[in-house]
C-alpha cells in the first residue's frame, strides 16, 4: 500500500502499490492527488508537473489542492447571431401584431393575430431552447484536469488529466472566427480519438492557452 494525506481534505488516503506515483482521486473529497512512489524506487523531487508557468501567468498553481481555473459554457446567441436575431425579430413581430389586433381589431383580423402569436411562440421557443441547451453544457478547467459536463435531465461527464493531454485542437469556420467562437477537442495519451469535444465555445484560443499552462510541455 502507498498512502499520503490528501492535498485538500488532509485525510489519509491509501492505494495499492500499483498506484504508486499515479494520479488518483481522493475517495473522500474527489481531489486529484499524486501518490508517492514506492520506497526504494526513484522518487522525483516534486511529483507531478510543477512548471510554475500557470502561476507566472496569474492563474492558480499547477500543484496543491484542486482549484477551478475557469469555466465556460457554449455561446447561444454569438454562435448563431443572424439566426438568433432573426428569430427574436420574428417573435417580436408576432407579439406586435397580436397586440395591434387587441387595440384595433379592424387593422389586424383575428386569424392573422392568431397566426402571428403562434409564430411568436414558435420562434421564441427556439431561442429559449438554444439558451437552455447552452446552459446544460459546461467545460470546467481546474489546475489538474478538464471536465466536460452536458445534459439537462441526465448528466454525462468526461474528463482528462492535464498531465495526460496529448493534443488540444480548435476548429473554427470563417464566421465562427468573426464572432470569436469555435469548437475545442482534447485528446489524451491514454485513449484513442478525442476524449473531450465541445462546440460553440466562446474564446477557444484563450481556453487552449490556459489548458496549455497546466500541461507538461517540452
Ligand atoms: Zn480529499
Short mmCIF file of C-alpha atoms and ligand atoms in Angstrom, two decimals:
data_model
loop_
_atom_site.label_atom_id
_atom_site.label_comp_id
_atom_site.label_asym_id
_atom_site.label_seq_id
_atom_site.Cartn_x
_atom_site.Cartn_y
_atom_site.Cartn_z
CA UNK A 1 0.00 0.00 0.00
CA UNK A 2 1.02 3.58 -0.60
CA UNK A 3 -0.52 6.33 1.48
CA UNK A 4 -0.42 10.08 1.86
CA UNK A 5 -2.65 12.80 3.22
CA UNK A 6 -4.99 14.38 0.69
CA UNK A 7 -3.92 17.78 -0.69
CA UNK A 8 -7.34 19.25 0.04
CA UNK A 9 -9.16 17.42 2.85
CA UNK A 10 -5.97 16.14 4.51
CA UNK A 11 -7.46 12.74 5.29
CA UNK A 12 -5.19 9.76 4.82
CA UNK A 13 -5.75 8.01 1.51
CA UNK A 14 -4.37 4.57 0.73
CA UNK A 15 -3.99 2.79 -2.57
CA UNK A 16 -2.40 -0.49 -3.68
CA UNK A 17 1.25 -0.43 -4.77
CA UNK A 18 0.26 -0.33 -8.44
CA UNK A 19 -0.94 3.25 -7.88
CA UNK A 20 2.44 4.43 -6.59
CA UNK A 21 3.38 7.62 -8.41
CA UNK A 22 -0.02 7.73 -10.16
CA UNK A 23 -2.66 10.41 -10.04
CA UNK A 24 -5.69 9.25 -8.09
CA UNK A 25 -8.93 10.74 -6.90
CA UNK A 26 -9.38 11.17 -3.16
CA UNK A 27 -12.27 8.87 -2.12
CA UNK A 28 -13.46 11.47 0.41
CA UNK A 29 -13.39 14.77 -1.46
CA UNK A 30 -12.56 13.88 -5.07
CA UNK A 31 -9.40 15.98 -5.20
CA UNK A 32 -6.66 14.76 -7.55
CA UNK A 33 -3.58 13.58 -5.67
CA UNK A 34 -0.25 12.28 -6.88
CA UNK A 35 0.60 9.19 -4.82
CA UNK A 36 4.20 8.89 -3.64
CA UNK A 37 6.48 6.45 -5.37
CA UNK A 38 7.35 3.21 -3.58
CA UNK A 39 10.25 3.29 -1.12
CA UNK A 40 13.46 2.13 -2.74
CA UNK A 41 12.42 3.34 -6.18
CA UNK A 42 13.42 6.64 -7.69
CA UNK A 43 11.43 9.42 -6.02
CA UNK A 44 11.16 12.61 -8.05
CA UNK A 45 11.82 15.72 -6.00
CA UNK A 46 8.39 17.09 -6.79
CA UNK A 47 5.88 14.61 -8.10
CA UNK A 48 3.53 15.79 -10.80
CA UNK A 49 4.00 18.72 -13.10
CA UNK A 50 5.32 21.83 -11.43
CA UNK A 51 6.32 24.13 -14.19
CA UNK A 52 5.24 27.35 -12.49
CA UNK A 53 4.00 28.65 -15.85
CA UNK A 54 0.42 28.91 -14.60
CA UNK A 55 1.44 30.93 -11.55
CA UNK A 56 3.63 33.19 -13.66
CA UNK A 57 0.60 33.94 -15.86
CA UNK A 58 -1.53 34.83 -12.83
CA UNK A 59 -3.53 31.61 -12.57
CA UNK A 60 -3.77 29.10 -9.67
CA UNK A 61 -0.60 26.99 -9.23
CA UNK A 62 -0.32 23.63 -11.00
CA UNK A 63 0.23 21.77 -7.71
CA UNK A 64 -1.51 21.57 -4.33
CA UNK A 65 -5.27 21.28 -3.85
CA UNK A 66 -7.50 21.19 -6.88
CA UNK A 67 -8.92 24.60 -7.75
CA UNK A 68 -11.18 25.81 -10.51
CA UNK A 69 -9.28 27.92 -13.03
CA UNK A 70 -12.14 28.77 -15.35
CA UNK A 71 -15.48 27.52 -16.58
CA UNK A 72 -17.04 28.19 -19.98
CA UNK A 73 -20.45 27.43 -21.43
CA UNK A 74 -21.28 27.29 -25.13
CA UNK A 75 -22.41 30.63 -26.55
CA UNK A 76 -26.09 30.62 -27.50
CA UNK A 77 -26.52 33.87 -29.43
CA UNK A 78 -22.96 34.60 -30.51
CA UNK A 79 -22.60 31.19 -32.14
CA UNK A 80 -25.57 31.84 -34.47
CA UNK A 81 -26.14 35.61 -34.36
CA UNK A 82 -28.14 36.01 -37.58
CA UNK A 83 -30.50 33.17 -36.81
CA UNK A 84 -30.93 34.31 -33.20
CA UNK A 85 -31.62 37.93 -34.15
CA UNK A 86 -33.94 36.82 -36.96
CA UNK A 87 -35.92 34.53 -34.66
CA UNK A 88 -36.18 37.24 -31.97
CA UNK A 89 -37.35 39.84 -34.53
CA UNK A 90 -39.99 37.43 -35.89
CA UNK A 91 -41.15 36.65 -32.35
CA UNK A 92 -41.37 40.36 -31.54
CA UNK A 93 -43.25 40.99 -34.79
CA UNK A 94 -45.78 38.33 -33.87
CA UNK A 95 -46.34 39.87 -30.46
CA UNK A 96 -46.77 43.33 -32.02
CA UNK A 97 -49.37 42.01 -34.49
CA UNK A 98 -51.24 40.25 -31.69
CA UNK A 99 -51.31 43.40 -29.56
CA UNK A 100 -52.37 45.50 -32.57
CA UNK A 101 -55.38 43.23 -33.01
CA UNK A 102 -56.38 43.81 -29.37
CA UNK A 103 -56.13 47.59 -29.79
CA UNK A 104 -57.80 47.87 -33.21
CA UNK A 105 -59.39 44.63 -34.45
CA UNK A 106 -60.05 46.23 -37.83
CA UNK A 107 -56.35 46.71 -38.60
CA UNK A 108 -55.36 43.10 -37.95
CA UNK A 109 -58.01 40.40 -38.43
CA UNK A 110 -58.39 37.76 -35.75
CA UNK A 111 -56.98 34.88 -37.84
CA UNK A 112 -53.85 36.92 -38.67
CA UNK A 113 -53.37 37.74 -34.98
CA UNK A 114 -53.65 34.07 -34.02
CA UNK A 115 -51.13 33.01 -36.69
CA UNK A 116 -48.77 35.83 -35.60
CA UNK A 117 -48.93 34.87 -31.92
CA UNK A 118 -48.40 31.18 -32.68
CA UNK A 119 -45.38 32.10 -34.81
CA UNK A 120 -44.07 34.30 -31.96
CA UNK A 121 -44.36 31.38 -29.53
CA UNK A 122 -42.57 29.09 -32.01
CA UNK A 123 -39.65 31.42 -32.75
CA UNK A 124 -39.36 32.44 -29.11
CA UNK A 125 -39.34 28.77 -28.15
CA UNK A 126 -36.45 28.03 -30.50
CA UNK A 127 -34.34 30.80 -28.94
CA UNK A 128 -35.31 29.62 -25.46
CA UNK A 129 -34.22 26.10 -26.40
CA UNK A 130 -30.81 27.38 -27.58
CA UNK A 131 -30.40 29.09 -24.24
CA UNK A 132 -31.34 26.00 -22.19
CA UNK A 133 -29.09 23.89 -24.41
CA UNK A 134 -26.10 26.14 -23.77
CA UNK A 135 -26.79 26.25 -20.03
CA UNK A 136 -26.82 22.46 -19.91
CA UNK A 137 -23.22 22.12 -21.11
CA UNK A 138 -20.07 23.35 -19.42
CA UNK A 139 -16.35 22.91 -19.70
CA UNK A 140 -14.53 23.31 -16.40
CA UNK A 141 -10.77 23.68 -16.23
CA UNK A 142 -9.13 23.08 -12.87
CA UNK A 143 -5.42 23.18 -12.13
CA UNK A 144 -5.36 19.39 -12.56
CA UNK A 145 -7.93 18.36 -15.15
CA UNK A 146 -10.52 19.49 -17.67
CA UNK A 147 -14.06 18.22 -17.17
CA UNK A 148 -16.89 18.40 -19.72
CA UNK A 149 -20.45 18.19 -18.45
CA UNK A 150 -23.56 18.02 -20.57
CA UNK A 151 -27.21 17.10 -20.33
CA UNK A 152 -30.27 18.63 -18.71
CA UNK A 153 -32.10 15.68 -17.20
CA UNK A 154 -29.34 13.09 -17.44
CA UNK A 155 -25.83 14.39 -16.86
CA UNK A 156 -22.81 12.96 -18.57
CA UNK A 157 -19.27 13.93 -17.73
CA UNK A 158 -15.93 13.20 -19.30
CA UNK A 159 -12.55 14.40 -18.16
CA UNK A 160 -8.86 14.36 -18.93
CA UNK A 161 -5.96 14.93 -16.59
CA UNK A 162 -3.77 17.74 -17.86
CA UNK A 163 -0.68 15.59 -17.36
CA UNK A 164 -2.08 13.15 -19.93
CA UNK A 165 -3.17 15.61 -22.61
CA UNK A 166 -1.63 14.87 -25.97
CA UNK A 167 -3.31 17.48 -28.10
CA UNK A 168 -5.75 20.40 -27.88
CA UNK A 169 -7.42 21.22 -31.17
CA UNK A 170 -9.53 24.21 -32.11
CA UNK A 171 -11.78 24.33 -35.13
CA UNK A 172 -13.46 27.47 -36.37
CA UNK A 173 -15.34 28.23 -39.53
CA UNK A 174 -14.87 31.67 -41.08
CA UNK A 175 -17.95 33.09 -39.36
CA UNK A 176 -17.09 31.45 -36.06
CA UNK A 177 -13.72 33.23 -36.19
CA UNK A 178 -15.51 36.52 -36.84
CA UNK A 179 -17.73 36.01 -33.78
CA UNK A 180 -14.95 34.58 -31.59
CA UNK A 181 -16.41 31.12 -31.04
CA UNK A 182 -15.22 27.66 -32.03
CA UNK A 183 -15.11 24.02 -31.12
CA UNK A 184 -12.42 22.55 -28.91
CA UNK A 185 -11.26 18.95 -28.88
CA UNK A 186 -8.90 17.45 -26.29
CA UNK A 187 -7.21 14.11 -26.78
CA UNK A 188 -5.14 12.31 -24.19
CA UNK A 189 -2.28 9.88 -24.38
CA UNK A 190 -4.33 7.24 -22.60
CA UNK A 191 -7.00 6.84 -25.26
CA UNK A 192 -7.51 6.88 -28.99
CA UNK A 193 -9.54 9.66 -30.51
CA UNK A 194 -10.82 12.86 -28.97
CA UNK A 195 -11.98 12.48 -25.39
CA UNK A 196 -13.49 15.89 -24.80
CA UNK A 197 -15.23 17.82 -27.53
CA UNK A 198 -17.42 20.88 -27.20
CA UNK A 199 -18.80 23.16 -29.87
CA UNK A 200 -19.66 26.89 -29.84
CA UNK A 201 -17.17 27.72 -27.10
CA UNK A 202 -16.54 31.46 -26.71
CA UNK A 203 -12.87 32.46 -26.85
CA UNK A 204 -11.48 28.98 -27.67
CA UNK A 205 -7.90 30.28 -28.07
CA UNK A 206 -7.82 31.63 -24.53
CA UNK A 207 -9.16 28.31 -23.25
CA UNK A 208 -6.42 26.48 -25.13
CA UNK A 209 -3.76 28.80 -23.70
CA UNK A 210 -5.00 28.25 -20.15
CA UNK A 211 -5.05 24.46 -20.56
CA UNK A 212 -1.54 24.62 -22.02
CA UNK A 213 -0.34 26.34 -18.83
CA UNK A 214 -1.14 23.13 -16.93
CA UNK A 215 0.22 20.68 -19.48
CA UNK A 216 3.70 19.23 -19.36
CA UNK A 217 5.19 20.82 -22.47
CA UNK A 218 8.70 20.05 -23.58
ZN1 LIG B 1 -9.51 14.56 -0.03
#
